[in-house]
Short mmCIF file of C-alpha atoms in Angstrom, two decimals:
data_model
loop_
_atom_site.label_atom_id
_atom_site.label_comp_id
_atom_site.label_asym_id
_atom_site.label_seq_id
_atom_site.Cartn_x
_atom_site.Cartn_y
_atom_site.Cartn_z
CA MET A 1 24.07 -6.35 -22.56
CA ARG A 2 21.97 -9.26 -22.57
CA VAL A 3 20.04 -10.21 -19.51
CA ARG A 4 20.47 -13.01 -17.33
CA LEU A 5 18.76 -13.87 -14.16
CA GLY A 6 20.39 -12.00 -11.52
CA ALA A 7 22.73 -9.70 -14.39
CA ALA A 8 23.19 -6.13 -13.92
CA LEU A 9 19.93 -5.26 -15.94
CA GLY A 10 18.01 -6.87 -12.73
CA VAL A 11 16.64 -10.37 -11.84
CA LEU A 12 13.90 -11.42 -14.09
CA ALA A 13 10.53 -10.90 -12.38
CA MET A 14 6.69 -10.92 -12.19
CA LEU A 15 4.47 -8.14 -11.67
CA SER A 16 1.73 -7.41 -9.79
CA ALA A 17 -1.77 -7.40 -10.33
CA CYS A 18 -1.69 -3.66 -10.09
CA GLY A 19 0.87 -3.05 -12.52
CA GLY A 20 3.73 -3.35 -10.23
CA GLY A 21 6.62 -6.29 -9.67
CA GLY A 22 10.55 -6.00 -9.83
CA SER A 23 13.52 -7.16 -9.53
CA GLY A 24 16.26 -7.27 -6.54
CA GLY A 25 19.70 -8.16 -5.45
CA GLY A 26 20.87 -8.65 -2.31
CA SER A 27 21.48 -11.43 -0.13
CA VAL A 28 18.66 -12.75 2.38
CA MET A 29 17.13 -11.62 5.00
CA GLY A 30 15.16 -13.19 7.57
CA GLY A 31 14.57 -15.61 10.44
CA SER A 32 14.57 -12.73 13.11
CA PRO A 33 10.65 -13.07 14.71
CA THR A 34 10.34 -9.05 14.60
CA PRO A 35 11.00 -7.02 11.43
CA THR A 36 13.41 -3.85 12.49
CA PRO A 37 12.78 -0.21 10.84
CA VAL A 38 14.91 0.25 7.43
CA PRO A 39 15.95 3.55 7.12
CA SER A 40 16.67 2.85 3.17
CA ALA A 41 12.57 2.16 3.18
CA THR A 42 11.97 5.43 2.53
CA PRO A 43 11.63 6.53 -1.60
CA THR A 44 14.77 8.59 -3.01
CA PRO A 45 13.65 11.80 -4.41
CA THR A 46 13.76 12.47 -7.64
CA PRO A 47 16.79 13.23 -9.40
CA THR A 48 18.15 16.84 -9.68
CA THR A 49 17.18 17.79 -13.46
CA SER A 50 20.69 17.51 -15.58
CA ALA A 51 21.13 17.28 -19.33
CA THR A 52 21.25 13.50 -18.65
CA CYS A 53 18.08 13.12 -16.26
CA SER A 54 16.49 15.97 -18.15
CA LEU A 55 12.47 15.04 -18.85
CA ARG A 56 13.49 14.42 -22.51
CA ALA A 57 16.44 12.52 -21.87
CA ARG A 58 14.69 9.98 -19.92
CA GLN A 59 11.53 9.73 -22.45
CA ASP A 60 13.71 9.12 -25.05
CA TRP A 61 15.58 6.43 -23.34
CA ALA A 62 12.63 4.92 -21.89
CA LEU A 63 11.13 4.21 -25.53
CA ALA A 64 15.00 2.81 -26.86
CA GLN A 65 14.34 0.13 -24.11
CA LEU A 66 10.84 -0.36 -25.33
CA ARG A 67 11.82 -0.63 -29.16
CA GLU A 68 14.85 -3.13 -27.91
CA TRP A 69 13.16 -5.42 -25.41
CA TYR A 70 9.02 -5.09 -25.14
CA LEU A 71 6.87 -8.12 -25.47
CA PHE A 72 4.68 -6.90 -28.07
CA PRO A 73 7.06 -4.60 -30.40
CA GLU A 74 3.49 -4.41 -32.77
CA THR A 75 2.13 -3.05 -30.43
CA LEU A 76 4.67 -0.03 -30.36
CA PRO A 77 3.47 3.23 -32.39
CA GLY A 78 5.63 3.93 -35.41
CA SER A 79 6.30 7.49 -33.86
CA LEU A 80 4.91 9.36 -30.86
CA ASP A 81 6.16 12.71 -29.72
CA PRO A 82 7.14 13.39 -25.85
CA THR A 83 6.65 16.88 -25.76
CA PRO A 84 2.56 16.61 -24.74
CA TYR A 85 3.75 14.21 -21.81
CA ALA A 86 4.49 16.01 -18.73
CA THR A 87 5.74 12.65 -17.20
CA VAL A 88 7.94 9.71 -18.18
CA ASP A 89 5.38 7.29 -16.75
CA ALA A 90 2.73 9.62 -18.81
CA TYR A 91 4.44 8.69 -22.30
CA ILE A 92 5.06 5.05 -21.31
CA ASP A 93 1.10 4.65 -20.90
CA ALA A 94 0.97 6.60 -24.06
CA LEU A 95 3.64 4.46 -25.97
CA THR A 96 1.43 0.71 -24.19
CA ALA A 97 -1.84 1.97 -24.86
CA THR A 98 -2.45 -0.35 -27.80
CA ALA A 99 -1.20 -3.22 -25.60
CA ARG A 100 -3.16 -2.51 -23.21
CA SER A 101 -6.68 -2.05 -25.04
CA GLN A 102 -5.70 -5.80 -25.90
CA ARG A 103 -5.29 -6.78 -22.00
CA LYS A 104 -1.52 -7.36 -22.94
CA ASP A 105 -0.18 -4.55 -20.77
CA ARG A 106 -2.43 -3.90 -17.82
CA TYR A 107 -0.05 -0.99 -16.47
CA PHE A 108 2.63 -3.21 -16.28
CA THR A 109 5.25 -1.87 -17.89
CA TYR A 110 6.54 1.13 -16.12
CA LEU A 111 9.48 3.45 -14.19
CA THR A 112 10.46 3.36 -10.71
CA SER A 113 13.51 4.31 -8.15
CA ILE A 114 16.43 1.73 -8.38
CA ALA A 115 16.79 2.26 -4.61
CA GLU A 116 13.44 1.85 -3.35
CA GLU A 117 12.76 -1.72 -5.61
CA ASN A 118 16.22 -3.10 -4.08
CA ALA A 119 15.06 -1.86 -0.26
CA TYR A 120 11.90 -3.97 -0.82
CA TYR A 121 12.60 -7.06 -2.58
CA ASN A 122 15.96 -7.90 -0.98
CA SER A 123 14.05 -7.16 2.88
CA GLY A 124 10.66 -5.96 2.79
CA ALA A 125 11.63 -2.54 3.50
CA THR A 126 8.53 0.14 3.05
CA ALA A 127 7.37 3.11 5.09
CA GLY A 128 3.58 3.56 5.98
CA PHE A 129 1.03 2.15 8.84
CA GLY A 130 1.57 -1.09 7.94
CA THR A 131 -2.02 -2.77 7.29
CA ARG A 132 -3.91 -3.62 3.82
CA PHE A 133 -7.39 -1.01 3.80
CA ALA A 134 -10.11 -2.84 1.76
CA LEU A 135 -13.53 -1.09 0.65
CA ASP A 136 -16.97 -3.51 0.74
CA SER A 137 -19.39 -3.90 -1.97
CA THR A 138 -20.92 -0.42 -1.29
CA GLY A 139 -17.73 1.19 -2.27
CA ARG A 140 -18.61 3.60 1.42
CA ARG A 141 -17.05 1.31 4.09
CA LEU A 142 -13.21 0.60 4.83
CA PHE A 143 -12.02 -2.55 6.42
CA ILE A 144 -8.60 -3.78 7.38
CA THR A 145 -8.20 -7.16 6.06
CA GLU A 146 -4.49 -7.66 6.79
CA SER A 147 -1.90 -5.92 9.40
CA PHE A 148 1.82 -6.60 9.69
CA GLU A 149 4.08 -7.82 12.32
CA GLY A 150 6.12 -4.92 13.37
CA ALA A 151 4.15 -2.07 12.27
CA PRO A 152 2.29 0.77 13.92
CA ALA A 153 -0.86 -0.47 12.97
CA LEU A 154 -1.14 -3.64 14.43
CA ALA A 155 0.87 -1.71 17.94
CA ALA A 156 -2.38 0.39 18.00
CA GLY A 157 -4.56 -2.43 17.66
CA ILE A 158 -5.73 -2.64 14.17
CA ASP A 159 -5.49 -5.78 12.84
CA ARG A 160 -7.92 -7.81 10.49
CA GLY A 161 -11.70 -7.28 10.29
CA THR A 162 -11.42 -3.67 11.48
CA GLU A 163 -13.80 -1.44 10.20
CA ILE A 164 -12.63 2.29 9.92
CA LEU A 165 -14.82 4.63 10.61
CA GLN A 166 -13.33 7.97 10.43
CA ILE A 167 -10.06 9.41 9.39
CA GLY A 168 -8.80 12.57 10.29
CA THR A 169 -5.28 14.40 10.75
CA SER A 170 -5.66 14.33 14.38
CA THR A 171 -9.04 13.69 16.83
CA GLY A 172 -9.89 17.11 16.34
CA ASN A 173 -11.14 16.81 12.21
CA LEU A 174 -12.09 13.10 12.23
CA ARG A 175 -13.93 12.41 9.18
CA ASN A 176 -16.83 10.28 8.07
CA VAL A 177 -15.02 7.36 5.32
CA SER A 178 -18.61 7.37 4.01
CA ALA A 179 -18.54 11.09 4.28
CA ILE A 180 -15.10 10.86 2.55
CA VAL A 181 -15.99 8.79 -0.21
CA ASP A 182 -19.55 10.91 -1.20
CA ALA A 183 -17.49 13.86 -1.38
CA GLU A 184 -14.32 12.75 -3.61
CA GLY A 185 -14.19 9.53 -4.28
CA VAL A 186 -11.82 6.48 -3.68
CA ALA A 187 -8.83 9.16 -4.06
CA GLY A 188 -10.22 10.80 -1.30
CA LEU A 189 -9.25 8.17 0.76
CA ASN A 190 -6.06 7.68 -0.48
CA ASN A 191 -5.40 12.07 0.30
CA ALA A 192 -6.77 11.04 3.37
CA LEU A 193 -4.08 8.25 4.37
CA GLY A 194 -1.26 11.12 3.31
CA PRO A 195 2.00 10.42 1.91
CA ASP A 196 4.23 7.40 2.86
CA THR A 197 6.30 8.97 4.25
CA PRO A 198 8.03 8.27 8.03
CA GLY A 199 6.24 10.65 10.17
CA THR A 200 2.83 10.81 8.61
CA ALA A 201 0.34 10.79 11.00
CA ARG A 202 -3.28 10.10 10.65
CA ALA A 203 -6.66 9.49 13.34
CA PHE A 204 -8.50 6.99 13.37
CA GLN A 205 -11.34 5.64 14.86
CA PHE A 206 -12.29 1.92 14.72
CA ARG A 207 -14.29 -0.83 15.31
CA THR A 208 -12.54 -3.73 16.06
CA ILE A 209 -14.32 -7.79 15.30
CA ASP A 210 -15.46 -7.70 18.89
CA GLY A 211 -17.46 -4.93 18.17
CA THR A 212 -15.37 -2.59 20.24
CA THR A 213 -15.07 0.93 19.03
CA SER A 214 -11.87 3.26 19.65
CA THR A 215 -9.97 6.02 18.80
CA ALA A 216 -6.25 6.26 17.98
CA THR A 217 -3.14 8.41 16.35
CA VAL A 218 -0.95 6.15 14.06
CA THR A 219 2.27 7.63 12.46
CA LYS A 220 4.00 6.02 9.54
CA THR A 221 7.33 4.01 10.27
CA ASP A 222 9.82 2.61 8.35
CA PHE A 223 9.87 -0.96 8.60
CA SER A 224 10.16 -4.77 7.38
CA LEU A 225 7.32 -6.04 6.00
CA LEU A 226 7.39 -9.51 6.64
CA PRO A 227 6.51 -12.34 3.38
CA VAL A 228 5.36 -14.77 6.28
CA SER A 229 3.55 -13.92 9.46
CA THR A 230 5.06 -14.97 12.55
CA ARG A 231 1.30 -15.46 13.64
CA TYR A 232 -0.28 -17.46 10.72
CA GLY A 233 1.91 -17.92 7.74
CA ALA A 234 2.90 -21.12 8.16
CA LYS A 235 0.95 -23.74 10.70
CA VAL A 236 -0.37 -27.41 10.59
CA LEU A 237 -3.86 -27.65 10.27
CA THR A 238 -5.48 -30.95 11.86
CA ASP A 239 -9.03 -32.18 10.02
CA GLY A 240 -10.11 -34.96 11.38
CA ALA A 241 -7.30 -37.25 12.10
CA LYS A 242 -5.40 -35.94 9.19
CA LYS A 243 -2.93 -33.27 9.07
CA VAL A 244 -2.41 -30.52 6.58
CA GLY A 245 0.26 -27.73 6.08
CA TYR A 246 -0.74 -24.18 5.23
CA ILE A 247 1.51 -21.28 4.02
CA ASN A 248 -0.03 -17.76 3.70
CA LEU A 249 2.69 -15.65 1.50
CA ARG A 250 2.22 -12.28 1.59
CA THR A 251 4.41 -11.61 -1.56
CA PHE A 252 8.08 -12.73 -2.91
CA ILE A 253 10.86 -11.16 -2.00
CA SER A 254 14.37 -12.65 -1.17
CA SER A 255 13.84 -12.18 2.40
CA ALA A 256 10.70 -15.10 1.92
CA GLU A 257 13.47 -17.86 1.59
CA THR A 258 14.35 -18.61 5.04
CA PRO A 259 10.81 -18.88 6.38
CA LEU A 260 9.43 -20.94 3.73
CA ARG A 261 12.52 -23.47 3.95
CA ASN A 262 11.81 -23.86 7.84
CA ALA A 263 8.28 -24.12 7.42
CA PHE A 264 8.70 -26.95 4.84
CA ALA A 265 11.40 -28.59 6.42
CA ASP A 266 8.76 -28.90 9.42
CA PHE A 267 5.89 -30.11 7.33
CA ARG A 268 8.43 -32.80 5.66
CA ALA A 269 9.53 -34.10 9.08
CA GLN A 270 5.69 -34.18 10.20
CA GLY A 271 5.52 -36.63 6.85
CA ILE A 272 2.41 -34.29 5.38
CA THR A 273 1.68 -34.96 1.76
CA GLU A 274 -1.31 -32.77 1.74
CA PHE A 275 -1.16 -28.04 1.28
CA ILE A 276 -3.26 -25.62 1.27
CA ILE A 277 -1.09 -22.68 -0.57
CA ASP A 278 -2.44 -19.40 0.51
CA PHE A 279 -1.72 -16.35 -2.52
CA ARG A 280 -4.97 -15.03 -1.73
CA TYR A 281 -3.53 -11.18 -2.23
CA ASN A 282 0.03 -12.45 -3.35
CA GLY A 283 0.15 -9.82 -6.21
CA GLY A 284 3.85 -11.34 -7.34
CA GLY A 285 7.51 -10.63 -7.03
CA LEU A 286 10.62 -12.51 -7.77
CA ILE A 287 10.67 -15.39 -9.69
CA SER A 288 13.65 -16.54 -8.18
CA ILE A 289 11.61 -16.93 -5.05
CA ALA A 290 8.66 -18.68 -7.15
CA ASP A 291 11.26 -21.30 -8.36
CA LEU A 292 12.21 -21.83 -4.43
CA MET A 293 8.32 -22.30 -3.64
CA GLY A 294 7.82 -25.06 -7.11
CA ASP A 295 11.21 -26.70 -5.76
CA LEU A 296 9.95 -27.06 -2.19
CA LEU A 297 7.05 -28.58 -3.46
CA GLY A 298 8.52 -30.67 -6.05
CA ARG A 299 10.56 -33.76 -3.73
CA ASP A 300 9.05 -36.25 -6.06
CA LYS A 301 10.24 -34.76 -9.60
CA SER A 302 13.52 -34.96 -10.99
CA ALA A 303 15.89 -32.55 -12.64
CA SER A 304 14.80 -33.04 -16.02
CA GLN A 305 11.57 -32.28 -15.70
CA VAL A 306 9.77 -28.74 -16.66
CA TYR A 307 8.98 -26.77 -14.04
CA SER A 308 8.37 -23.75 -16.13
CA TYR A 309 9.68 -21.99 -19.42
CA THR A 310 10.75 -18.19 -19.32
CA THR A 311 10.21 -17.18 -23.64
CA PHE A 312 11.12 -12.80 -25.24
CA ARG A 313 10.13 -11.48 -28.22
CA PRO A 314 11.62 -13.82 -31.55
CA GLU A 315 15.04 -11.55 -31.80
CA LYS A 316 15.46 -12.05 -28.49
CA SER A 317 15.20 -15.99 -27.94
CA ALA A 318 19.02 -16.37 -26.50
CA GLU A 319 17.19 -15.18 -23.33
CA ASN A 320 15.15 -18.22 -22.99
CA GLU A 321 15.58 -19.99 -20.20
CA THR A 322 13.63 -23.37 -19.26
CA ARG A 323 13.78 -23.99 -15.99
CA TYR A 324 13.53 -27.33 -14.36
CA PHE A 325 12.68 -28.73 -10.52
CA GLN A 326 16.03 -28.58 -8.36
CA ALA A 327 14.45 -30.59 -4.67
CA GLN A 328 15.82 -29.33 -1.88
CA PRO A 329 16.31 -30.92 1.88
CA GLN A 330 13.20 -29.19 2.98
CA SER A 331 11.22 -30.26 -0.19
CA VAL A 332 7.48 -32.29 0.65
CA ALA A 333 5.90 -34.45 -1.73
CA PRO A 334 2.11 -33.14 -2.46
CA VAL A 335 -0.26 -35.50 -3.09
CA LYS A 336 -3.11 -32.67 -2.90
CA ILE A 337 -2.43 -29.42 -3.13
CA ALA A 338 -5.32 -26.42 -2.39
CA PHE A 339 -4.56 -23.18 -3.85
CA ILE A 340 -6.62 -19.99 -2.08
CA GLY A 341 -6.47 -17.06 -4.74
CA THR A 342 -8.99 -14.08 -5.76
CA GLY A 343 -8.63 -11.39 -8.22
CA ARG A 344 -5.54 -10.05 -6.25
CA THR A 345 -3.09 -13.32 -6.77
CA ALA A 346 -1.58 -12.62 -9.89
CA SER A 347 1.96 -13.39 -11.65
CA ALA A 348 4.46 -14.94 -9.56
CA SER A 349 1.32 -16.55 -8.04
CA GLU A 350 0.38 -17.89 -10.89
CA LEU A 351 3.05 -19.57 -12.39
CA VAL A 352 3.66 -21.45 -9.20
CA ILE A 353 -0.01 -22.66 -9.84
CA ASN A 354 -0.19 -23.32 -13.47
CA ALA A 355 3.35 -24.96 -12.90
CA PHE A 356 1.31 -28.15 -10.88
CA VAL A 357 -1.37 -28.21 -13.07
CA PRO A 358 0.69 -30.60 -15.50
CA TYR A 359 1.77 -32.89 -12.52
CA LEU A 360 -1.42 -32.80 -10.37
CA GLY A 361 -4.23 -32.44 -12.79
CA ASN A 362 -7.78 -33.46 -10.66
CA ASN A 363 -5.34 -33.71 -7.14
CA MET A 364 -5.16 -30.03 -7.22
CA ALA A 365 -7.32 -27.29 -6.87
CA LEU A 366 -8.09 -23.17 -6.94
CA VAL A 367 -10.13 -22.02 -3.83
CA GLY A 368 -11.82 -18.60 -3.20
CA THR A 369 -12.07 -16.53 -6.87
CA ASN A 370 -10.56 -16.15 -10.19
CA THR A 371 -6.88 -14.76 -9.90
CA TYR A 372 -5.82 -11.76 -11.71
CA GLY A 373 -4.50 -13.37 -15.34
CA LYS A 374 -0.47 -12.24 -16.25
CA PRO A 375 1.47 -14.96 -18.31
CA VAL A 376 3.71 -12.06 -18.61
CA GLY A 377 6.77 -10.31 -16.75
CA GLN A 378 9.62 -8.23 -16.94
CA ILE A 379 13.30 -6.94 -16.97
CA ALA A 380 14.46 -4.02 -14.57
CA LEU A 381 16.65 -1.93 -17.02
CA ASP A 382 18.49 0.60 -15.28
CA ARG A 383 19.37 4.57 -15.65
CA ALA A 384 21.39 4.45 -12.68
CA ALA A 385 22.48 8.38 -12.69
CA CYS A 386 18.45 9.41 -12.88
CA ASP A 387 17.41 6.32 -10.36
CA ASP A 388 15.26 5.37 -13.11
CA ARG A 389 14.43 1.54 -13.21
CA LEU A 390 12.60 1.14 -16.02
CA ARG A 391 10.01 -2.52 -16.13
CA VAL A 392 9.46 -3.65 -19.31
CA VAL A 393 7.46 -6.58 -20.41
CA ALA A 394 9.56 -8.64 -21.95
CA LEU A 395 9.05 -12.37 -21.40
CA ALA A 396 6.28 -15.05 -21.19
CA VAL A 397 5.71 -17.70 -18.63
CA GLN A 398 4.60 -20.99 -19.62
CA ASN A 399 4.42 -24.88 -17.41
CA SER A 400 5.49 -27.55 -18.97
CA ALA A 401 2.69 -28.32 -21.10
CA ARG A 402 3.95 -24.86 -22.54
CA SER A 403 0.28 -23.87 -21.65
CA ALA A 404 0.12 -20.00 -20.35
CA ALA A 405 -3.44 -19.54 -21.60
CA TYR A 406 -4.31 -17.32 -18.29
CA TYR A 407 -5.09 -13.70 -19.27
CA ASP A 408 -8.76 -14.47 -17.99
CA GLY A 409 -6.82 -16.01 -14.98
CA LEU A 410 -6.51 -19.14 -13.81
CA ALA A 411 -10.63 -20.43 -13.08
CA ALA A 412 -10.63 -22.07 -16.36
CA THR A 413 -7.21 -23.82 -16.48
CA VAL A 414 -7.06 -25.61 -13.23
CA PRO A 415 -8.56 -28.77 -13.07
CA ASN A 416 -10.63 -28.19 -9.77
CA THR A 417 -12.27 -24.72 -8.41
CA CYS A 418 -13.84 -24.22 -5.37
CA GLN A 419 -15.46 -21.18 -4.78
CA ALA A 420 -14.87 -19.60 -1.66
CA SER A 421 -15.48 -15.94 0.74
CA ASP A 422 -12.17 -13.94 1.92
CA ASP A 423 -13.82 -14.12 5.44
CA ILE A 424 -12.50 -11.04 7.13
CA GLY A 425 -14.34 -12.14 10.58
CA TYR A 426 -11.93 -15.13 10.91
CA PRO A 427 -7.77 -14.79 11.26
CA LEU A 428 -5.81 -15.94 8.51
CA GLY A 429 -4.94 -19.83 8.79
CA ASP A 430 -8.26 -20.56 10.46
CA SER A 431 -10.17 -23.75 9.73
CA ARG A 432 -13.40 -21.56 10.61
CA GLU A 433 -12.52 -19.33 7.80
CA GLN A 434 -14.45 -19.80 4.44
CA SER A 435 -11.24 -20.12 1.70
CA VAL A 436 -9.28 -22.28 4.29
CA ALA A 437 -12.62 -23.96 5.49
CA ARG A 438 -13.19 -25.08 2.02
CA ALA A 439 -9.86 -25.71 1.02
CA LEU A 440 -9.88 -28.60 3.74
CA ASP A 441 -13.27 -29.70 2.18
CA PHE A 442 -11.66 -30.34 -1.39
CA LEU A 443 -8.95 -31.61 0.64
CA ALA A 444 -11.00 -34.29 2.35
CA GLY A 445 -12.93 -35.35 -0.90
CA ARG A 446 -15.97 -33.09 0.55
CA SER A 447 -18.05 -30.99 -2.50
CA CYS A 448 -17.44 -27.54 -2.83
CA GLY A 449 -19.38 -25.05 -5.59
CA ARG A 450 -17.25 -23.71 -8.53
CA ILE A 451 -15.69 -20.47 -8.94
CA SER A 452 -18.54 -19.12 -11.18
CA GLY A 453 -17.75 -15.65 -13.91
CA SER A 454 -14.90 -14.64 -16.28
CA ALA A 455 -11.38 -13.49 -15.03
CA GLY A 456 -10.77 -10.05 -16.40
CA THR A 457 -14.48 -9.77 -14.42
CA ALA A 458 -13.35 -11.07 -11.28
CA ALA A 459 -9.87 -9.14 -11.51
CA GLN A 460 -11.50 -5.66 -12.27
CA THR A 461 -14.48 -5.39 -10.66
CA ALA A 462 -15.62 -5.70 -6.98
CA ARG A 463 -15.80 -9.54 -8.15
CA GLY A 464 -19.19 -9.72 -6.89
CA GLN A 465 -21.02 -11.67 -4.17
CA PHE A 466 -17.76 -14.16 -3.33
CA ASP A 467 -14.43 -11.38 -2.50
CA GLU A 468 -17.08 -8.41 -2.17
CA ARG A 469 -13.80 -6.14 -0.57
CA THR A 470 -11.66 -4.32 -2.78
CA LEU A 471 -8.01 -3.84 -1.94
CA LEU A 472 -7.33 -0.03 -2.03
CA THR A 473 -5.00 1.33 -4.26
CA PRO A 474 -3.31 4.54 -5.87
CA ALA A 475 -3.01 5.55 -8.85
CA ARG A 476 0.72 5.46 -8.82
CA PRO A 477 1.65 2.31 -6.55
CA SER A 478 4.84 2.23 -5.17
CA THR A 479 7.04 -0.91 -5.63
CA ALA A 480 5.79 -2.69 -2.07
CA GLN A 481 1.94 -1.39 -2.98
CA ARG A 482 2.53 -3.42 -6.49
CA GLU A 483 3.46 -6.48 -4.70
CA VAL A 484 1.20 -6.36 -1.16
CA PRO A 485 -1.87 -4.87 -2.68
CA GLY A 486 -3.80 -2.53 -0.25
CA LEU A 487 -0.62 -1.52 1.65
CA PHE A 488 -0.58 1.50 3.02
#
C-alpha cells in the first residue's frame, strides 16, 4: 500500500524531541473555551495474545515494515534474532541502534496504540494532572512550566512558576522532592507521580510564585488539551506604538486549526505585520497543521512558491511531495518574525521555522536556546487487530532551498539568534518574560546576544544557564507526552 497524506496508513507526521510523533485523522475539534472530558483518552489495554498478536508475530511484522520503509535501510542489521527481546519496542530499539549511534534516529521509531494516538491527534485527548513538570539545573527541585485549562492541576491552583515541594499518595506520606531524587533518581519522580490513568490521586505540597505554600490532593482525569491557550495563546502585544502578534502553539494537532485561523484573522484585521511565534515546548505533531501555520504566515506568497519538500528513500521516491504555499482568507504577510525555541522545540516546529529562512532571511530570528534538531518524520503503519501503530522514520523534510542541515538544531541555520531564558516567573506571552522581551528587542532592532553552544548539547543536557530546567519525561512516554514534553 502506498503512503499518502491522509491515506489509510496514516497522515505523515513529525516526531517529538523525546522520540514521539504521529498522525491522526478525524474532524477538526475546537472553538470551545473550556475543554470537555474525553473518555477515549485512556490508552487501550494491550491486546489479548493470539497467534496473530503474539510477541513473535508482532516483532516479525515490525521488522518487515522497517525493511520496506525505513529511511536509513543501510543501518538495519542483516539479521537479528528477536527471541532475546521481551517486547516489540526493545526489538525495534535494537534494530535501529546503528542509526541512533549516528544521531539519525533518536528513538523516533517506536510502537504505540492506534486508539491512544487517534484520541490525542484528533482532539488533544489525554489523561493526567494537566501540567508540565521540569527539574532545575540542580536536578533536585521540581517546577511547573505550564498548566492546561480544564485540567485538575490548574483548578487546584498549580500553575506556571509553582514549585512542587513534596509528593505523596496522601497527605500522610508526603516526601520531599529532593529526597525522592536522592534515593531513586529522576525515575523516582516518575514513579511518585503515578500512572496516567483517570482516578490516580496524588498529594502535593507546593509553593506558588507569590510565596504561598499550600497542600492539595489532585486526581488525574481525562481532558482535552487545548493547543492554543485561551489565557495567553493568542494575543496582541504593544511595544511603544507598535502592535506585535503573539502566538503560543503548544502542539500540532487537528484541533489547532480553528484557534489558529481565528487568531490570524484578528491579526490581519488589525494590520499587524510583525510576529512572535512561541514554540518553546512544542515537540511536534501533524505536518498538516505545520503546513497550515505556513499558509497563515504566507499571504504574500504565491501558489508557485515552495513551502517544503518531503522525500523518501530512493525506492520509495514515488511518495515524494512538494508542498506549495496556499494563502488562506486569514493569512498575514509578515515583515519580521521572532520564533521562540528551546531544546524541546522539535520536528514540526522546526519545519515551520526552517521553511521561512529562504524567504525572510535577516528579518527572522530564533530566540531562546537552540532547538532539538529533527529534520525527519515518519509514517504510521497499522496492525489493527493488535491495536499496533508502528511509527517509522521514513521521510526527510527540506525548505525551498533544499536545506535540512539541522540535526544539531536551528541556531546555526537561522540568520539571527537571541539568547534568552525561559523565565517561569512570568506568564507565557507576558512582555516581561525574558524570551518574549528578547523577541520584542529583535523586532524593534534592539541588540541581543547570540545563542551559543551546539544543538546536540543544548537538546540533550541541562542546556546551560539559558535553559536551566529539564522537562520531566518518562522512559516510555505516551503519545501526548511525546508531543507535549513534560506533560503529566
